[in-house]
């Protein structure tokens, strides 16, 4: 059984290079996960793959059952999770196709089930979230990037917005003032739920557009799709060089 899972985001609903060895339907006490767990070998190493938006990319960010997804990964024996996230670039150097390994998060989402510890009868739990991503896994991703000869940005703050709409320019200005470098809709509460279940969790963020008001004109789905297609090639290469290090 693999202890490494990859949660695929937009543009990564299936993992090219994954030789599938099994499919596992898992139930969770929190409802339906995004789909079945795909077991396989990725360049000789066992991994579990879960597409966050469902296998047909039908679940929008605010409807994803993050608790069910993280719970079934834990239940399947996973200890390390690499999350792939498509994001908008806020900081000047966060251009389309950049790969970013964020080290901080600001959460702007609302009305998402964001804890496993909500039951009043259980002990009150406040997990530490000083460093929201698992530093050892982040370092392994950076080593994987170096081995693959891929440029990555090693420090960034991820602003998690509610979606599914993109932001206004004023909202991005506010996020920038807050210190956000990239913006996406799926980073939270996934990261904190992983922390609550003591999973080592890190993100590979692919910039697929300049954030609102930071590029030329409006953001189109065509632009995003084009950048996803080219950028995911790099993401796969990074995963290929990182998985053997785990
Ligand atoms: N904003 C929020 N989420 C995103 C963006 C964006 O500009 N691009 C991709 N996911």
mmCIF file of C-alpha atoms and ligand atoms in Angstrom:
data_model
loop_
_atom_site.group_PDB
_atom_site.id
_atom_site.type_symbol
_atom_site.label_atom_id
_atom_site.label_comp_id
_atom_site.label_asym_id
_atom_site.label_seq_id
_atom_site.Cartn_x
_atom_site.Cartn_y
_atom_site.Cartn_z
ATOM 1 C CA UNK A 1 0.000 0.000 0.000
ATOM 2 C CA UNK A 2 1.284 3.443 -0.864
ATOM 3 C CA UNK A 3 1.806 6.090 1.760
ATOM 4 C CA UNK A 4 2.044 8.869 -0.839
ATOM 5 C CA UNK A 5 -0.985 10.519 -2.377
ATOM 6 C CA UNK A 6 -1.348 13.098 -5.094
ATOM 7 C CA UNK A 7 -4.465 15.257 -5.111
ATOM 8 C CA UNK A 8 -4.904 16.457 -8.662
ATOM 9 C CA UNK A 9 -6.466 19.829 -9.298
ATOM 10 C CA UNK A 10 -7.783 21.580 -12.383
ATOM 11 C CA UNK A 11 -5.884 20.166 -15.365
ATOM 12 C CA UNK A 12 -4.843 17.059 -13.492
ATOM 13 C CA UNK A 13 -7.955 14.902 -13.319
ATOM 14 C CA UNK A 14 -5.906 11.936 -14.489
ATOM 15 C CA UNK A 15 -2.201 11.418 -13.986
ATOM 16 C CA UNK A 16 -0.380 10.606 -17.195
ATOM 17 C CA UNK A 17 2.420 8.125 -16.441
ATOM 18 C CA UNK A 18 0.448 6.445 -13.662
ATOM 19 C CA UNK A 19 0.145 2.705 -14.233
ATOM 20 C CA UNK A 20 -3.115 1.897 -12.523
ATOM 21 C CA UNK A 21 -3.062 -1.208 -10.321
ATOM 22 C CA UNK A 22 -6.407 -0.794 -8.576
ATOM 23 C CA UNK A 23 -9.420 1.344 -7.921
ATOM 24 C CA UNK A 24 -10.884 1.607 -4.447
ATOM 25 C CA UNK A 25 -14.312 2.915 -3.546
ATOM 26 C CA UNK A 26 -14.168 4.373 -0.044
ATOM 27 C CA UNK A 27 -16.907 5.781 2.102
ATOM 28 C CA UNK A 28 -16.374 8.454 4.708
ATOM 29 C CA UNK A 29 -18.378 9.522 7.767
ATOM 30 C CA UNK A 30 -18.407 13.020 6.206
ATOM 31 C CA UNK A 31 -20.216 12.104 3.010
ATOM 32 C CA UNK A 32 -19.092 11.495 -0.544
ATOM 33 C CA UNK A 33 -15.462 12.091 -1.489
ATOM 34 C CA UNK A 34 -14.616 13.519 -4.927
ATOM 35 C CA UNK A 35 -14.254 10.019 -6.339
ATOM 36 C CA UNK A 36 -12.630 6.647 -5.994
ATOM 37 C CA UNK A 37 -9.005 6.272 -5.003
ATOM 38 C CA UNK A 38 -6.762 5.306 -7.898
ATOM 39 C CA UNK A 39 -3.860 3.085 -6.834
ATOM 40 C CA UNK A 40 -0.908 2.776 -9.148
ATOM 41 C CA UNK A 41 2.788 3.035 -9.807
ATOM 42 C CA UNK A 42 4.221 6.293 -11.003
ATOM 43 C CA UNK A 43 7.641 5.732 -12.599
ATOM 44 C CA UNK A 44 8.103 2.649 -10.412
ATOM 45 C CA UNK A 45 6.787 4.125 -7.168
ATOM 46 C CA UNK A 46 3.450 3.365 -5.562
ATOM 47 C CA UNK A 47 1.093 6.296 -5.243
ATOM 48 C CA UNK A 48 -2.576 6.959 -4.682
ATOM 49 C CA UNK A 49 -4.251 9.518 -6.910
ATOM 50 C CA UNK A 50 -7.420 11.455 -6.154
ATOM 51 C CA UNK A 51 -8.803 14.086 -8.551
ATOM 52 C CA UNK A 52 -10.136 16.881 -6.336
ATOM 53 C CA UNK A 53 -12.825 18.041 -8.750
ATOM 54 C CA UNK A 54 -13.950 14.491 -9.622
ATOM 55 C CA UNK A 55 -12.820 12.373 -12.561
ATOM 56 C CA UNK A 56 -14.877 14.465 -14.992
ATOM 57 C CA UNK A 57 -13.931 17.804 -13.374
ATOM 58 C CA UNK A 58 -17.517 18.471 -12.336
ATOM 59 C CA UNK A 59 -17.174 19.553 -8.683
ATOM 60 C CA UNK A 60 -16.580 23.297 -8.208
ATOM 61 C CA UNK A 61 -14.139 24.447 -5.498
ATOM 62 C CA UNK A 62 -16.810 25.469 -2.952
ATOM 63 C CA UNK A 63 -18.638 22.131 -3.326
ATOM 64 C CA UNK A 64 -15.651 19.838 -2.855
ATOM 65 C CA UNK A 65 -16.013 17.606 0.179
ATOM 66 C CA UNK A 66 -12.542 18.328 1.520
ATOM 67 C CA UNK A 67 -13.187 16.459 4.757
ATOM 68 C CA UNK A 68 -14.241 13.272 2.991
ATOM 69 C CA UNK A 69 -11.230 13.445 0.655
ATOM 70 C CA UNK A 70 -8.679 13.902 3.414
ATOM 71 C CA UNK A 71 -10.388 11.352 5.637
ATOM 72 C CA UNK A 72 -10.303 8.567 2.999
ATOM 73 C CA UNK A 73 -6.643 9.254 2.267
ATOM 74 C CA UNK A 74 -5.821 8.867 5.961
ATOM 75 C CA UNK A 75 -7.957 5.750 6.121
ATOM 76 C CA UNK A 76 -6.099 4.319 3.102
ATOM 77 C CA UNK A 77 -2.823 4.586 5.029
ATOM 78 C CA UNK A 78 -1.481 7.717 3.351
ATOM 79 C CA UNK A 79 1.052 9.770 5.297
ATOM 80 C CA UNK A 80 2.250 12.271 2.679
ATOM 81 C CA UNK A 81 0.055 14.302 0.351
ATOM 82 C CA UNK A 82 1.180 16.373 -2.608
ATOM 83 C CA UNK A 83 -1.619 18.727 -3.625
ATOM 84 C CA UNK A 84 -1.585 20.213 -7.103
ATOM 85 C CA UNK A 85 -3.327 23.602 -7.349
ATOM 86 C CA UNK A 86 -3.955 25.912 -10.310
ATOM 87 C CA UNK A 87 -3.557 29.528 -9.194
ATOM 88 C CA UNK A 88 -3.524 33.119 -10.345
ATOM 89 C CA UNK A 89 -0.273 35.055 -10.001
ATOM 90 C CA UNK A 90 -0.385 38.247 -7.939
ATOM 91 C CA UNK A 91 3.288 39.026 -7.344
ATOM 92 C CA UNK A 92 5.117 40.456 -10.371
ATOM 93 C CA UNK A 93 7.328 37.406 -10.847
ATOM 94 C CA UNK A 94 4.411 34.961 -10.655
ATOM 95 C CA UNK A 95 3.839 34.757 -14.396
ATOM 96 C CA UNK A 96 1.760 32.157 -16.220
ATOM 97 C CA UNK A 97 3.402 28.727 -16.197
ATOM 98 C CA UNK A 98 5.457 29.462 -13.074
ATOM 99 C CA UNK A 99 5.628 26.676 -10.532
ATOM 100 C CA UNK A 100 5.384 27.732 -6.922
ATOM 101 C CA UNK A 101 5.852 25.759 -3.699
ATOM 102 C CA UNK A 102 3.969 27.959 -1.209
ATOM 103 C CA UNK A 103 4.940 28.161 2.439
ATOM 104 C CA UNK A 104 2.103 30.254 3.862
ATOM 105 C CA UNK A 105 -1.660 30.540 3.502
ATOM 106 C CA UNK A 106 -4.303 33.171 4.153
ATOM 107 C CA UNK A 107 -7.826 31.781 4.186
ATOM 108 C CA UNK A 108 -10.635 33.920 2.731
ATOM 109 C CA UNK A 109 -13.086 31.056 2.208
ATOM 110 C CA UNK A 110 -16.354 30.753 4.093
ATOM 111 C CA UNK A 111 -19.021 28.179 4.829
ATOM 112 C CA UNK A 112 -16.754 25.253 4.066
ATOM 113 C CA UNK A 113 -16.525 22.402 6.555
ATOM 114 C CA UNK A 114 -13.074 23.230 7.806
ATOM 115 C CA UNK A 115 -12.504 20.947 10.796
ATOM 116 C CA UNK A 116 -12.784 17.354 11.957
ATOM 117 C CA UNK A 117 -13.090 18.659 15.521
ATOM 118 C CA UNK A 118 -16.507 20.298 15.488
ATOM 119 C CA UNK A 119 -18.294 17.918 17.814
ATOM 120 C CA UNK A 120 -19.088 19.640 21.116
ATOM 121 C CA UNK A 121 -18.762 16.379 23.022
ATOM 122 C CA UNK A 122 -15.148 15.833 22.002
ATOM 123 C CA UNK A 123 -12.240 17.714 23.513
ATOM 124 C CA UNK A 124 -11.650 21.169 22.027
ATOM 125 C CA UNK A 125 -8.675 20.930 19.671
ATOM 126 C CA UNK A 126 -6.675 23.829 18.223
ATOM 127 C CA UNK A 127 -4.078 22.467 15.804
ATOM 128 C CA UNK A 128 -0.905 24.420 15.272
ATOM 129 C CA UNK A 129 -0.873 26.041 11.825
ATOM 130 C CA UNK A 130 2.159 28.311 12.165
ATOM 131 C CA UNK A 131 3.690 26.617 9.133
ATOM 132 C CA UNK A 132 0.662 25.390 7.195
ATOM 133 C CA UNK A 133 2.649 23.172 4.830
ATOM 134 C CA UNK A 134 4.859 20.245 5.781
ATOM 135 C CA UNK A 135 8.395 21.623 5.539
ATOM 136 C CA UNK A 136 10.100 18.265 4.879
ATOM 137 C CA UNK A 137 7.790 17.583 1.926
ATOM 138 C CA UNK A 138 8.291 21.130 0.643
ATOM 139 C CA UNK A 139 12.050 20.572 0.726
ATOM 140 C CA UNK A 140 11.659 17.284 -1.148
ATOM 141 C CA UNK A 141 9.617 19.065 -3.823
ATOM 142 C CA UNK A 142 12.370 21.657 -4.126
ATOM 143 C CA UNK A 143 14.973 18.890 -4.433
ATOM 144 C CA UNK A 144 12.802 17.176 -7.042
ATOM 145 C CA UNK A 145 12.611 20.436 -8.982
ATOM 146 C CA UNK A 146 16.394 20.816 -8.863
ATOM 147 C CA UNK A 147 16.849 17.216 -10.043
ATOM 148 C CA UNK A 148 14.387 17.828 -12.896
ATOM 149 C CA UNK A 149 16.052 21.113 -13.778
ATOM 150 C CA UNK A 150 12.788 22.975 -13.304
ATOM 151 C CA UNK A 151 12.658 26.523 -11.953
ATOM 152 C CA UNK A 152 10.316 26.867 -9.005
ATOM 153 C CA UNK A 153 9.560 29.701 -6.600
ATOM 154 C CA UNK A 154 10.326 28.358 -3.138
ATOM 155 C CA UNK A 155 8.395 30.798 -0.941
ATOM 156 C CA UNK A 156 4.947 32.269 -1.453
ATOM 157 C CA UNK A 157 1.757 33.031 0.406
ATOM 158 C CA UNK A 158 -1.342 31.378 -1.037
ATOM 159 C CA UNK A 159 -4.576 33.341 -0.687
ATOM 160 C CA UNK A 160 -7.516 30.925 -0.691
ATOM 161 C CA UNK A 161 -10.683 32.520 -2.084
ATOM 162 C CA UNK A 162 -14.205 31.153 -2.130
ATOM 163 C CA UNK A 163 -14.909 31.078 -5.844
ATOM 164 C CA UNK A 164 -16.200 29.855 -8.119
ATOM 165 C CA UNK A 165 -15.942 33.317 -9.646
ATOM 166 C CA UNK A 166 -12.569 34.939 -10.127
ATOM 167 C CA UNK A 167 -11.734 38.025 -8.071
ATOM 168 C CA UNK A 168 -12.188 41.729 -8.782
ATOM 169 C CA UNK A 169 -9.102 43.915 -9.176
ATOM 170 C CA UNK A 170 -9.874 45.558 -5.824
ATOM 171 C CA UNK A 171 -10.005 42.160 -4.142
ATOM 172 C CA UNK A 172 -6.624 41.233 -5.609
ATOM 173 C CA UNK A 173 -5.258 44.614 -4.452
ATOM 174 C CA UNK A 174 -6.460 43.753 -0.950
ATOM 175 C CA UNK A 175 -4.929 40.257 -1.124
ATOM 176 C CA UNK A 176 -1.647 41.807 -2.252
ATOM 177 C CA UNK A 177 -1.708 44.271 0.651
ATOM 178 C CA UNK A 178 -2.327 41.302 2.934
ATOM 179 C CA UNK A 179 0.826 39.656 1.589
ATOM 180 C CA UNK A 180 -0.637 37.088 -0.818
ATOM 181 C CA UNK A 181 1.559 36.173 -3.789
ATOM 182 C CA UNK A 182 -0.788 33.701 -5.472
ATOM 183 C CA UNK A 183 -4.531 33.150 -5.351
ATOM 184 C CA UNK A 184 -6.527 29.950 -5.701
ATOM 185 C CA UNK A 185 -9.822 28.425 -4.598
ATOM 186 C CA UNK A 186 -8.863 24.987 -3.304
ATOM 187 C CA UNK A 187 -5.950 25.432 -0.896
ATOM 188 C CA UNK A 188 -8.259 25.689 2.105
ATOM 189 C CA UNK A 189 -9.583 23.945 4.073
ATOM 190 C CA UNK A 190 -7.655 21.064 2.480
ATOM 191 C CA UNK A 191 -4.359 22.043 4.116
ATOM 192 C CA UNK A 192 -5.751 22.416 7.624
ATOM 193 C CA UNK A 193 -7.759 19.198 7.428
ATOM 194 C CA UNK A 194 -4.570 17.372 6.450
ATOM 195 C CA UNK A 195 -2.855 18.956 9.459
ATOM 196 C CA UNK A 196 -5.696 17.888 11.758
ATOM 197 C CA UNK A 197 -5.220 14.267 10.643
ATOM 198 C CA UNK A 198 -1.432 14.618 10.946
ATOM 199 C CA UNK A 199 -0.741 14.137 7.251
ATOM 200 C CA UNK A 200 2.408 15.700 5.820
ATOM 201 C CA UNK A 201 0.914 17.984 3.170
ATOM 202 C CA UNK A 202 2.480 20.346 0.630
ATOM 203 C CA UNK A 203 1.324 22.048 -2.539
ATOM 204 C CA UNK A 204 2.626 22.440 -6.063
ATOM 205 C CA UNK A 205 0.920 25.535 -7.394
ATOM 206 C CA UNK A 206 0.882 26.180 -11.127
ATOM 207 C CA UNK A 207 0.228 29.770 -12.173
ATOM 208 C CA UNK A 208 -2.333 29.585 -14.973
ATOM 209 C CA UNK A 209 -3.159 33.301 -15.305
ATOM 210 C CA UNK A 210 -2.156 36.660 -13.945
ATOM 211 C CA UNK A 211 -4.619 37.544 -11.188
ATOM 212 C CA UNK A 212 -7.372 40.099 -11.828
ATOM 213 C CA UNK A 213 -5.979 43.518 -12.746
ATOM 214 C CA UNK A 214 -2.439 42.169 -13.027
ATOM 215 C CA UNK A 215 -2.503 41.115 -16.674
ATOM 216 C CA UNK A 216 -3.813 42.598 -19.906
ATOM 217 C CA UNK A 217 -7.576 42.828 -19.775
ATOM 218 C CA UNK A 218 -9.966 40.193 -18.562
ATOM 219 C CA UNK A 219 -9.102 36.610 -17.666
ATOM 220 C CA UNK A 220 -10.437 34.076 -20.143
ATOM 221 C CA UNK A 221 -10.962 30.337 -19.754
ATOM 222 C CA UNK A 222 -9.064 29.846 -23.031
ATOM 223 C CA UNK A 223 -5.991 31.501 -21.533
ATOM 224 C CA UNK A 224 -6.290 29.400 -18.372
ATOM 225 C CA UNK A 225 -6.736 26.145 -20.313
ATOM 226 C CA UNK A 226 -3.756 26.867 -22.561
ATOM 227 C CA UNK A 227 -1.501 27.513 -19.584
ATOM 228 C CA UNK A 228 -2.811 24.459 -17.751
ATOM 229 C CA UNK A 229 -1.993 22.229 -20.698
ATOM 230 C CA UNK A 230 1.565 23.491 -21.013
ATOM 231 C CA UNK A 231 2.187 23.840 -17.273
ATOM 232 C CA UNK A 232 0.967 20.403 -16.240
ATOM 233 C CA UNK A 233 3.771 18.843 -18.301
ATOM 234 C CA UNK A 234 6.185 20.520 -15.910
ATOM 235 C CA UNK A 235 4.122 19.502 -12.879
ATOM 236 C CA UNK A 236 4.282 15.841 -13.951
ATOM 237 C CA UNK A 237 8.036 16.101 -14.474
ATOM 238 C CA UNK A 238 8.405 17.600 -11.014
ATOM 239 C CA UNK A 239 6.331 14.778 -9.498
ATOM 240 C CA UNK A 240 8.357 12.182 -11.389
ATOM 241 C CA UNK A 241 11.557 13.503 -9.809
ATOM 242 C CA UNK A 242 10.076 14.080 -6.354
ATOM 243 C CA UNK A 243 8.197 10.816 -5.686
ATOM 244 C CA UNK A 244 11.396 8.701 -5.578
ATOM 245 C CA UNK A 245 12.748 11.014 -2.841
ATOM 246 C CA UNK A 246 9.798 10.373 -0.495
HETATM 247 N N1 LIG B 1 -8.099 33.325 -8.829
HETATM 248 C C1 LIG B 1 -8.557 32.325 -8.062
HETATM 249 N N2 LIG B 1 -8.362 31.052 -8.367
HETATM 250 C C2 LIG B 1 -7.689 30.763 -9.482
HETATM 251 C C3 LIG B 1 -7.198 31.776 -10.332
HETATM 252 C C4 LIG B 1 -7.423 33.132 -9.981
HETATM 253 O O1 LIG B 1 -7.021 34.082 -10.680
HETATM 254 N N3 LIG B 1 -6.588 31.154 -11.361
HETATM 255 C C5 LIG B 1 -6.700 29.825 -11.132
HETATM 256 N N4 LIG B 1 -7.365 29.575 -10.000
#
